[in-house]
mmCIF file with all atom_site columns, C-alpha atoms in Angstrom:
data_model
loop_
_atom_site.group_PDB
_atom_site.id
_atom_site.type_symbol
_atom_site.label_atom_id
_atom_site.label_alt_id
_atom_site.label_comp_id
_atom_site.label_asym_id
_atom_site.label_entity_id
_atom_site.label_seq_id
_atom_site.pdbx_PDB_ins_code
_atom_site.Cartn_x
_atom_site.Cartn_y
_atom_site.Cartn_z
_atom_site.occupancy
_atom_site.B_iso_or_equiv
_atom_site.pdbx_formal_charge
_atom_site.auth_seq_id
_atom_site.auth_comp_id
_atom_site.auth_asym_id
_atom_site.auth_atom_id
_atom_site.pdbx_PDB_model_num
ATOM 1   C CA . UNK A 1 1   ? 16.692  -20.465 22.575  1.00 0.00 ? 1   UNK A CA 1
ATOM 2   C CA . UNK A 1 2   ? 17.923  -23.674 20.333  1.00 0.00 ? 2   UNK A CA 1
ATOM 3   C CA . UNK A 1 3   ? 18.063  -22.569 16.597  1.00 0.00 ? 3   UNK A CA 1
ATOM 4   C CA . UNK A 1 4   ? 16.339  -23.854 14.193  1.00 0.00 ? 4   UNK A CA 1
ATOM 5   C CA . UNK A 1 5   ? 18.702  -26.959 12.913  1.00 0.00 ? 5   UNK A CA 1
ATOM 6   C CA . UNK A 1 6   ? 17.546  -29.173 9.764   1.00 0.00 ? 6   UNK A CA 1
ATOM 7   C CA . UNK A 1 7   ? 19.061  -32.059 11.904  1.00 0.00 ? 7   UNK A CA 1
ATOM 8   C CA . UNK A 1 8   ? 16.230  -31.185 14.659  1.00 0.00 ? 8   UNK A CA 1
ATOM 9   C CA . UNK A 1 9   ? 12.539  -32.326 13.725  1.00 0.00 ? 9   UNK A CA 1
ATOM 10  C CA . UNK A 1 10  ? 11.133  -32.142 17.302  1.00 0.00 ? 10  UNK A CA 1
ATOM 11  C CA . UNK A 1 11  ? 11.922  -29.365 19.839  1.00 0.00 ? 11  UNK A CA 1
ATOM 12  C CA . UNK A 1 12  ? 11.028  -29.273 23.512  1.00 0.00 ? 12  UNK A CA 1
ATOM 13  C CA . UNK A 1 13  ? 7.141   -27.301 24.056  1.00 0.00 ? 13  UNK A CA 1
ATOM 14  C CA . UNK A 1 14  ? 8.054   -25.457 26.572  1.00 0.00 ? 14  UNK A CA 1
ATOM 15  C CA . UNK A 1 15  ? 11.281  -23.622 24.194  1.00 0.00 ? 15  UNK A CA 1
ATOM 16  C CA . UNK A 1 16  ? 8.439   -22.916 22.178  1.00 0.00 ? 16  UNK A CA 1
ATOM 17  C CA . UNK A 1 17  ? 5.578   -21.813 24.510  1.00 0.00 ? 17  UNK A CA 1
ATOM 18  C CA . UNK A 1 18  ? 8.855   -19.588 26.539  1.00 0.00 ? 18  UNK A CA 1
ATOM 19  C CA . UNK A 1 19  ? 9.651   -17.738 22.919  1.00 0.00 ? 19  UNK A CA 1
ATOM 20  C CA . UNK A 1 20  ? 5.863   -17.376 22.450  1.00 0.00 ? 20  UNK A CA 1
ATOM 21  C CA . UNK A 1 21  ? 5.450   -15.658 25.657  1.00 0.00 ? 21  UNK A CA 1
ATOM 22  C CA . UNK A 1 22  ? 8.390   -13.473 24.564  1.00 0.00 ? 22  UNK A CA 1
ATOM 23  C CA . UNK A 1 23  ? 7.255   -12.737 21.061  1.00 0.00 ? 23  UNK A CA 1
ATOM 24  C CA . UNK A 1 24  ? 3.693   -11.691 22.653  1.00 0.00 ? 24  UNK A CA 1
ATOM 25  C CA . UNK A 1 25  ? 5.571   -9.229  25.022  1.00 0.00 ? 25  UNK A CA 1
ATOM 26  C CA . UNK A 1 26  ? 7.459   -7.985  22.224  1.00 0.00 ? 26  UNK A CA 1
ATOM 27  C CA . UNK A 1 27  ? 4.339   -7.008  20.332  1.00 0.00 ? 27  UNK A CA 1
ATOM 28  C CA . UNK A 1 28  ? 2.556   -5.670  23.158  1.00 0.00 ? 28  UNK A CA 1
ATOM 29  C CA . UNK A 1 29  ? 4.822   -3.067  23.501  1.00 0.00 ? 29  UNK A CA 1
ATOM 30  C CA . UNK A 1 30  ? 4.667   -1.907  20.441  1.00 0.00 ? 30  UNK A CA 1
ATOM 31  C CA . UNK A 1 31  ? 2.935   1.332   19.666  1.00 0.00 ? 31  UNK A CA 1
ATOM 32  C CA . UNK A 1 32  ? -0.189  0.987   17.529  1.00 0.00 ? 32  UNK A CA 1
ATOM 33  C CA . UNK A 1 33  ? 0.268   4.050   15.679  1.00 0.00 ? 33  UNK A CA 1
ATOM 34  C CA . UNK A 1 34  ? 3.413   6.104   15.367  1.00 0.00 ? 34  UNK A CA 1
ATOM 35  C CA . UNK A 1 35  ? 4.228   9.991   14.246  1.00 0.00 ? 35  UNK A CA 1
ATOM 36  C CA . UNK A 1 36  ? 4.574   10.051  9.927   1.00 0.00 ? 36  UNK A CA 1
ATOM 37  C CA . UNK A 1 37  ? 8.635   10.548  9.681   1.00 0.00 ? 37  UNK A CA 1
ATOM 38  C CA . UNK A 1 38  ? 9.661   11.142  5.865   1.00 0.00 ? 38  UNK A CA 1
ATOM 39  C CA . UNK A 1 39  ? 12.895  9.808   7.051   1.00 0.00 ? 39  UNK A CA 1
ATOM 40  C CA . UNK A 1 40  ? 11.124  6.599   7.494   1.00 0.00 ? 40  UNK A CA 1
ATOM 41  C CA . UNK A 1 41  ? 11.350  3.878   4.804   1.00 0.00 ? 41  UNK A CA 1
ATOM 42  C CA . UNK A 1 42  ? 8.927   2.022   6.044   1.00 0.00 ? 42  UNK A CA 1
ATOM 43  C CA . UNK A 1 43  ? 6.302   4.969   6.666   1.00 0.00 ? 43  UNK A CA 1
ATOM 44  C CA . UNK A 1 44  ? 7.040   6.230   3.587   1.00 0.00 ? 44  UNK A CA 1
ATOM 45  C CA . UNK A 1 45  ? 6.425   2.583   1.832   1.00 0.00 ? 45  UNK A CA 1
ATOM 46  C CA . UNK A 1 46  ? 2.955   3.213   3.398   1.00 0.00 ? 46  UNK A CA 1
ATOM 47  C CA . UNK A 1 47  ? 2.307   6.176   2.277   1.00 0.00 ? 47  UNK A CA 1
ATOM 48  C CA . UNK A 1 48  ? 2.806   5.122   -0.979  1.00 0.00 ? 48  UNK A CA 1
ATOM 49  C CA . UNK A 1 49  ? 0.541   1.905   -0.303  1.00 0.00 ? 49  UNK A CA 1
ATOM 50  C CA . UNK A 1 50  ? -2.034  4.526   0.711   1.00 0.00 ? 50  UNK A CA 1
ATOM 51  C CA . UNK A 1 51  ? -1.766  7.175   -1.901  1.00 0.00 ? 51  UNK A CA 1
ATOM 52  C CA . UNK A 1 52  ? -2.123  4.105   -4.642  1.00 0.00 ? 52  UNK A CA 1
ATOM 53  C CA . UNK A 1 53  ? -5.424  2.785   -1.916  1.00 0.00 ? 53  UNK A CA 1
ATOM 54  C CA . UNK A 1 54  ? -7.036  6.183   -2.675  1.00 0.00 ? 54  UNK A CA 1
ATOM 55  C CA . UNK A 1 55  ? -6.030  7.549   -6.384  1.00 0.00 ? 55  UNK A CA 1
ATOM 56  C CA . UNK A 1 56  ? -5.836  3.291   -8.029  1.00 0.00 ? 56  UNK A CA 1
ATOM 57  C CA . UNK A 1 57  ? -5.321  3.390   -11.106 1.00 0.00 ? 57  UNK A CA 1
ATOM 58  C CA . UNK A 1 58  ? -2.558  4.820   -10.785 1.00 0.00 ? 58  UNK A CA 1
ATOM 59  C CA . UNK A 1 59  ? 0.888   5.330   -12.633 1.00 0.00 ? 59  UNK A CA 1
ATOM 60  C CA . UNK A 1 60  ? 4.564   6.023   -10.977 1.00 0.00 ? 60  UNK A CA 1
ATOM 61  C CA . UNK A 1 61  ? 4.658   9.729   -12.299 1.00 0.00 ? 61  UNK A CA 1
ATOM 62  C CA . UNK A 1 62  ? 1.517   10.290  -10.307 1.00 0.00 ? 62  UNK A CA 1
ATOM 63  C CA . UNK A 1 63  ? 2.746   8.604   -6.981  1.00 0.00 ? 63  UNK A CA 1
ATOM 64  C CA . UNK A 1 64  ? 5.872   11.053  -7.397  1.00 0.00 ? 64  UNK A CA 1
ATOM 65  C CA . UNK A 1 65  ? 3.251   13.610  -7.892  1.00 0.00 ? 65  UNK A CA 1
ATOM 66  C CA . UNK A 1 66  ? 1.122   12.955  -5.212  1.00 0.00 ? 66  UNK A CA 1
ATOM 67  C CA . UNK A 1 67  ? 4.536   12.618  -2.679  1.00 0.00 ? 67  UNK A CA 1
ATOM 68  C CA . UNK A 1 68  ? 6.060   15.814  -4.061  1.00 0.00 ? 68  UNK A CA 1
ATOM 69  C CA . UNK A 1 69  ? 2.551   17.961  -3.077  1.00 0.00 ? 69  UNK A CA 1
ATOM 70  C CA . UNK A 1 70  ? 3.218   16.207  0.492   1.00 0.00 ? 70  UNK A CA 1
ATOM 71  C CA . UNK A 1 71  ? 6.525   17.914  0.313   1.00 0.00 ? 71  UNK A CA 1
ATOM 72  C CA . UNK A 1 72  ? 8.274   14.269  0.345   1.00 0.00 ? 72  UNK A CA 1
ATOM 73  C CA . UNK A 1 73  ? 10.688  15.151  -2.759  1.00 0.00 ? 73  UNK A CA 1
ATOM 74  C CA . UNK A 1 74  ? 12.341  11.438  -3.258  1.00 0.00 ? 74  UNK A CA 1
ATOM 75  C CA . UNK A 1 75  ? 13.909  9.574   -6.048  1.00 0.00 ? 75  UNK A CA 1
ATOM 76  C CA . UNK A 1 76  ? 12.463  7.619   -8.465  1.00 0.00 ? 76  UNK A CA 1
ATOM 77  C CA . UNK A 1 77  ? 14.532  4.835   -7.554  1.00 0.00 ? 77  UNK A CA 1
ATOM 78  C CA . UNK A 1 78  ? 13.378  4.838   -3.930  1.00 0.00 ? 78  UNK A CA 1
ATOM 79  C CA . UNK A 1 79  ? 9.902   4.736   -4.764  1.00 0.00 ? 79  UNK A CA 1
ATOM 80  C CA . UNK A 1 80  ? 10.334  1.734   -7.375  1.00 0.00 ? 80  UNK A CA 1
ATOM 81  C CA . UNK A 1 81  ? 12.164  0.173   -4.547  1.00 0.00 ? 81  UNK A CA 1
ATOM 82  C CA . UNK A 1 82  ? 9.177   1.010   -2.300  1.00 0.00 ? 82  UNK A CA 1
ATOM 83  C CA . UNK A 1 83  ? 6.679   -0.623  -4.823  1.00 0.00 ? 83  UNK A CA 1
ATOM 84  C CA . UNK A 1 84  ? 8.774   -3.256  -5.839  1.00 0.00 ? 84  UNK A CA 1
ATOM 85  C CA . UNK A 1 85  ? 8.557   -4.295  -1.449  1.00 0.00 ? 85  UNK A CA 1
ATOM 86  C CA . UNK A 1 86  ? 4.956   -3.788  -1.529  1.00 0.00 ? 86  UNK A CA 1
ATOM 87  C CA . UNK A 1 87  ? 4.418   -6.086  -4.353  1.00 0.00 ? 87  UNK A CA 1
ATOM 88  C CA . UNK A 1 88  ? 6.342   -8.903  -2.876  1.00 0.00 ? 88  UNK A CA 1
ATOM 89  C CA . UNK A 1 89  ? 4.718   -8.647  0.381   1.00 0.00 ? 89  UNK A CA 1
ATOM 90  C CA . UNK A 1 90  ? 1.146   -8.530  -1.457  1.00 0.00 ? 90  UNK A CA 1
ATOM 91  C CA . UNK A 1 91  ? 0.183   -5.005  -0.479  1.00 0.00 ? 91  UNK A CA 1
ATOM 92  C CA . UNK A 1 92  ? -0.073  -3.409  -4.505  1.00 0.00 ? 92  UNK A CA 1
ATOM 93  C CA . UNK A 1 93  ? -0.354  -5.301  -7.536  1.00 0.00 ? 93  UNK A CA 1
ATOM 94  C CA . UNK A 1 94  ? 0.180   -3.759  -11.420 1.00 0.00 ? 94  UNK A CA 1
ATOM 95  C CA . UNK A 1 95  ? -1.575  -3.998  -14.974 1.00 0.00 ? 95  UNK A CA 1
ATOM 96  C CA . UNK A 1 96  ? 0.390   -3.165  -17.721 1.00 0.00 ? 96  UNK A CA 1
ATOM 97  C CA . UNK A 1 97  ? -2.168  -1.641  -20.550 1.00 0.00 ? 97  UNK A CA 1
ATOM 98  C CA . UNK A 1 98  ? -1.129  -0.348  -23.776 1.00 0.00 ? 98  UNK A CA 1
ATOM 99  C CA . UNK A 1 99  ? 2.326   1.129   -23.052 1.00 0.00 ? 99  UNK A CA 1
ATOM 100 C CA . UNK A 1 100 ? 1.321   2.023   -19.016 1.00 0.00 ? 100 UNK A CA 1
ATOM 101 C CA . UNK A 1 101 ? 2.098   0.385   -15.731 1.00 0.00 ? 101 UNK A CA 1
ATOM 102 C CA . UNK A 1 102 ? -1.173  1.320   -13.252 1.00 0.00 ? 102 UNK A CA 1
ATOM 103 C CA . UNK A 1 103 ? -0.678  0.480   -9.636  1.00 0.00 ? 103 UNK A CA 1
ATOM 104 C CA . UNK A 1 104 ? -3.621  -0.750  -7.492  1.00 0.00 ? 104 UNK A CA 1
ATOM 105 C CA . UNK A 1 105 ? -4.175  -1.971  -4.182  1.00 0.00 ? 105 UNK A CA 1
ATOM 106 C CA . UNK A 1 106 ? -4.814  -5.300  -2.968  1.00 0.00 ? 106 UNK A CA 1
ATOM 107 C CA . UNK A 1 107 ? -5.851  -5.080  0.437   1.00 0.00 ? 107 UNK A CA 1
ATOM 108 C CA . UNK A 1 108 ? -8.621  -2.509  1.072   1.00 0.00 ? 108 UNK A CA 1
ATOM 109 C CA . UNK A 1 109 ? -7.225  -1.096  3.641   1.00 0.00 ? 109 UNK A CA 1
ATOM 110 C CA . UNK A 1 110 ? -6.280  2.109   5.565   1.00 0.00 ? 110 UNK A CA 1
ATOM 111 C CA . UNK A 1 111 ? -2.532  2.121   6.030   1.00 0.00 ? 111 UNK A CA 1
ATOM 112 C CA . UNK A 1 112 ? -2.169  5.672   6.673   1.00 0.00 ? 112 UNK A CA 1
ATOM 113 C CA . UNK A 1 113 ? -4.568  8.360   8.804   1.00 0.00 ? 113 UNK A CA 1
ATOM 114 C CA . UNK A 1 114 ? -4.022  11.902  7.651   1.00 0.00 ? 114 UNK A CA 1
ATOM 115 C CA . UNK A 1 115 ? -4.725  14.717  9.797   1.00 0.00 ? 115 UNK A CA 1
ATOM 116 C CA . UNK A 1 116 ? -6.724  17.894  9.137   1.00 0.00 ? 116 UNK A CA 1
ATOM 117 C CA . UNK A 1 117 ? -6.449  20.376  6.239   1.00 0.00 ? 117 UNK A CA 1
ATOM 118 C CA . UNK A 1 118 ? -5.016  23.555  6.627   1.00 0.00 ? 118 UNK A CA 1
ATOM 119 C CA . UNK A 1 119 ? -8.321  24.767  7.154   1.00 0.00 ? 119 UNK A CA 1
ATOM 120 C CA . UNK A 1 120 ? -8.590  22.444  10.325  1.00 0.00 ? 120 UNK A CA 1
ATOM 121 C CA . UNK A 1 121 ? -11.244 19.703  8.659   1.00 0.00 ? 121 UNK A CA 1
ATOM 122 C CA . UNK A 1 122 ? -10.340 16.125  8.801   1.00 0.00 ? 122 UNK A CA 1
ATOM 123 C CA . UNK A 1 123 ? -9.338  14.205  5.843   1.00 0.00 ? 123 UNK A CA 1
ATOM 124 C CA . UNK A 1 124 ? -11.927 11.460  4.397   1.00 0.00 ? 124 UNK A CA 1
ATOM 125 C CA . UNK A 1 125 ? -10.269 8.766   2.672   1.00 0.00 ? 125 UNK A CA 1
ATOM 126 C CA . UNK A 1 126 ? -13.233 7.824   0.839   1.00 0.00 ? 126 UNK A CA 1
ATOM 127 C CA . UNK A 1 127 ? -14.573 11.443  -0.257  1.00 0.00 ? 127 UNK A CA 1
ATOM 128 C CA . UNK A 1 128 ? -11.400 11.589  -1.306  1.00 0.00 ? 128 UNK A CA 1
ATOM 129 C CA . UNK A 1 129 ? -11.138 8.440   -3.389  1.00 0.00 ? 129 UNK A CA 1
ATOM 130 C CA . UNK A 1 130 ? -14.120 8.948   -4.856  1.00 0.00 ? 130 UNK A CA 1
ATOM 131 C CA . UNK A 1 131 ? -13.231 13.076  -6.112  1.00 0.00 ? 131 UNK A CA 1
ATOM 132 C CA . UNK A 1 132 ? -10.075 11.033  -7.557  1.00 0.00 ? 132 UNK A CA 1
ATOM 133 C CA . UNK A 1 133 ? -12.585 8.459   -9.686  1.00 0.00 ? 133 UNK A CA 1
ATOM 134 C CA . UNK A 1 134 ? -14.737 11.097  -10.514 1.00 0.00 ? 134 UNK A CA 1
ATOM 135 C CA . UNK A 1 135 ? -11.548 13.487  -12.165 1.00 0.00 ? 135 UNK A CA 1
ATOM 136 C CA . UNK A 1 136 ? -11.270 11.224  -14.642 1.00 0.00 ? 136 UNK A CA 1
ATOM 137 C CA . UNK A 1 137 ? -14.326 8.881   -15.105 1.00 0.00 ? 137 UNK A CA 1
ATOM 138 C CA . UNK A 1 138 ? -16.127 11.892  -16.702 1.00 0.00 ? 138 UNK A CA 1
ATOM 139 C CA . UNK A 1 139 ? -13.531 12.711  -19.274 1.00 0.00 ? 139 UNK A CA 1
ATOM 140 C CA . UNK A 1 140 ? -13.307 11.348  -22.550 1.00 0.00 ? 140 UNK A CA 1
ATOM 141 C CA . UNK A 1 141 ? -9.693  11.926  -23.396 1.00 0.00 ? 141 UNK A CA 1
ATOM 142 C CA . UNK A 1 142 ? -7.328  8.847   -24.910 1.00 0.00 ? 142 UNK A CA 1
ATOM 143 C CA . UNK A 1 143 ? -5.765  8.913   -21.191 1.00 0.00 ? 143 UNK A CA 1
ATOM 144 C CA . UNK A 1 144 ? -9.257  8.785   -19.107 1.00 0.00 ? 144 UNK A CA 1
ATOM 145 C CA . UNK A 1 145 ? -10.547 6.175   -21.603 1.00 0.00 ? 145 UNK A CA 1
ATOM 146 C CA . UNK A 1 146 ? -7.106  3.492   -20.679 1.00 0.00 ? 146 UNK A CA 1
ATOM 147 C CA . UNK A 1 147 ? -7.241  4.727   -17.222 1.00 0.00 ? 147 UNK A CA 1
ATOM 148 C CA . UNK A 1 148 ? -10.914 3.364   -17.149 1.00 0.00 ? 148 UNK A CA 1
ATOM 149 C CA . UNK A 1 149 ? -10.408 0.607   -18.925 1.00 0.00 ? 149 UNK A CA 1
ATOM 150 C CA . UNK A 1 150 ? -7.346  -0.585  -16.615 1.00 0.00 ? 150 UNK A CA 1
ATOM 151 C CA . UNK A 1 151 ? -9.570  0.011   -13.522 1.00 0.00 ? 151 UNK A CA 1
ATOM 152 C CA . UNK A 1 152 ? -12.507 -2.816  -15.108 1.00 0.00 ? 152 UNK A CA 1
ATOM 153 C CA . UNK A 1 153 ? -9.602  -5.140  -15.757 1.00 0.00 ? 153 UNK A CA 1
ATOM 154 C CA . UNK A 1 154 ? -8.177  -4.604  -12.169 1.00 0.00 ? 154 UNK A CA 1
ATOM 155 C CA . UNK A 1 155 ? -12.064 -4.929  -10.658 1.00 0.00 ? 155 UNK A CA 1
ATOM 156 C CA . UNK A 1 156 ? -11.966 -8.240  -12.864 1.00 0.00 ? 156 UNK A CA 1
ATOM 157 C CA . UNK A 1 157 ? -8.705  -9.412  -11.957 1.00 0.00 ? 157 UNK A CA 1
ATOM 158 C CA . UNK A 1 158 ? -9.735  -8.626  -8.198  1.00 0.00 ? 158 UNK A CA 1
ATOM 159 C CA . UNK A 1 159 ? -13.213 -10.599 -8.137  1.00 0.00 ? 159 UNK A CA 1
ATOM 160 C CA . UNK A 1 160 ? -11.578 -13.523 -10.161 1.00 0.00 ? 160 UNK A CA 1
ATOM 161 C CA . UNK A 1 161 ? -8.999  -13.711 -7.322  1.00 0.00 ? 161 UNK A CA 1
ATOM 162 C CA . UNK A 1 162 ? -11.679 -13.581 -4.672  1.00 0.00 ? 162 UNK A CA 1
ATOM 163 C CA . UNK A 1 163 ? -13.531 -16.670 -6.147  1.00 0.00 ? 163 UNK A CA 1
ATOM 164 C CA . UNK A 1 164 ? -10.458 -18.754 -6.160  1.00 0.00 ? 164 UNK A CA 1
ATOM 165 C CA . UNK A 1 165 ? -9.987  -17.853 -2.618  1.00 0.00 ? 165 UNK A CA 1
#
């Protein structure tokens, strides 16, 4: 295939409908789904996209939490490189409130399926979101209290982004 040259406005349809067959290939053969591999950036860049999906708000020491009871012990600087990527590719977002950074998603989406408990019952995503809301939208501590108010400003942030869109 010709490379893309500045010098080159126009470029022959049938160099582009050839690489379009090709790229369509390509992505057929790709698997849809794919065995969880800590060893994985990537899969491990989507874990974190779905841990924030089910426990938002949520702060770093808590995604380090929630990946160390997984038994995926990794460094702090690997998971702010992690988020960092997910940011600029529009997956998470973050409000800073008060003196704390809480991570939410921006797609409602299910990035990653989890398998059964040890007691063989499957994992729901949303019982499981909503246990996470409820841990803390009953308390009245200083930390509940930001944690709640971050989450109205992120719902507000959200639907103000959805009526510009």
């Amino acid at each position: 295939y010709p490379w893309p040259d500045p010098e080159v406005l126009k470029y022959d349809n049938d160099f582009l409908d050839d690489l379009c067959v090709n790229i369509k290939e390509k992505l057929s053969s790709i698997p849809k789904t794919e065995q969880f591999s800590k060893d994985n950036s990537g899969h491990i860049a989507l874990l974190i996209t779905e841990i924030i999906s089910l426990c938002a708000p949520i702060q770093l020491s808590e995604i380090e939490s929630a990946l160390n009871s997984l038994g995926i012990n990794i460094s702090t600087k690997i998971i702010n490189r992690s988020i960092y990527l997910l940011q600029k590719v529009g997956f998470i977002d973050v409000l800073s409130y008060s003196s704390n950074k809480y991570y939410f998603p921006l797609k409602e989406r299910k990035w990653v399926k989890f398998g059964k408990t040890k007691d063989n019952k499957l994992i729901d995503n949303q019982q499981l979101k909503m246990k996470v809301r409820q841990s803390f939208v009953t308390l009245t501590d200083p930390l509940s209290k930001r944690r709640i108010t971050a989450l109205r400003q992120i719902i507000a942030k959200k639907e103000m982004a959805e009526e510009i869109n």
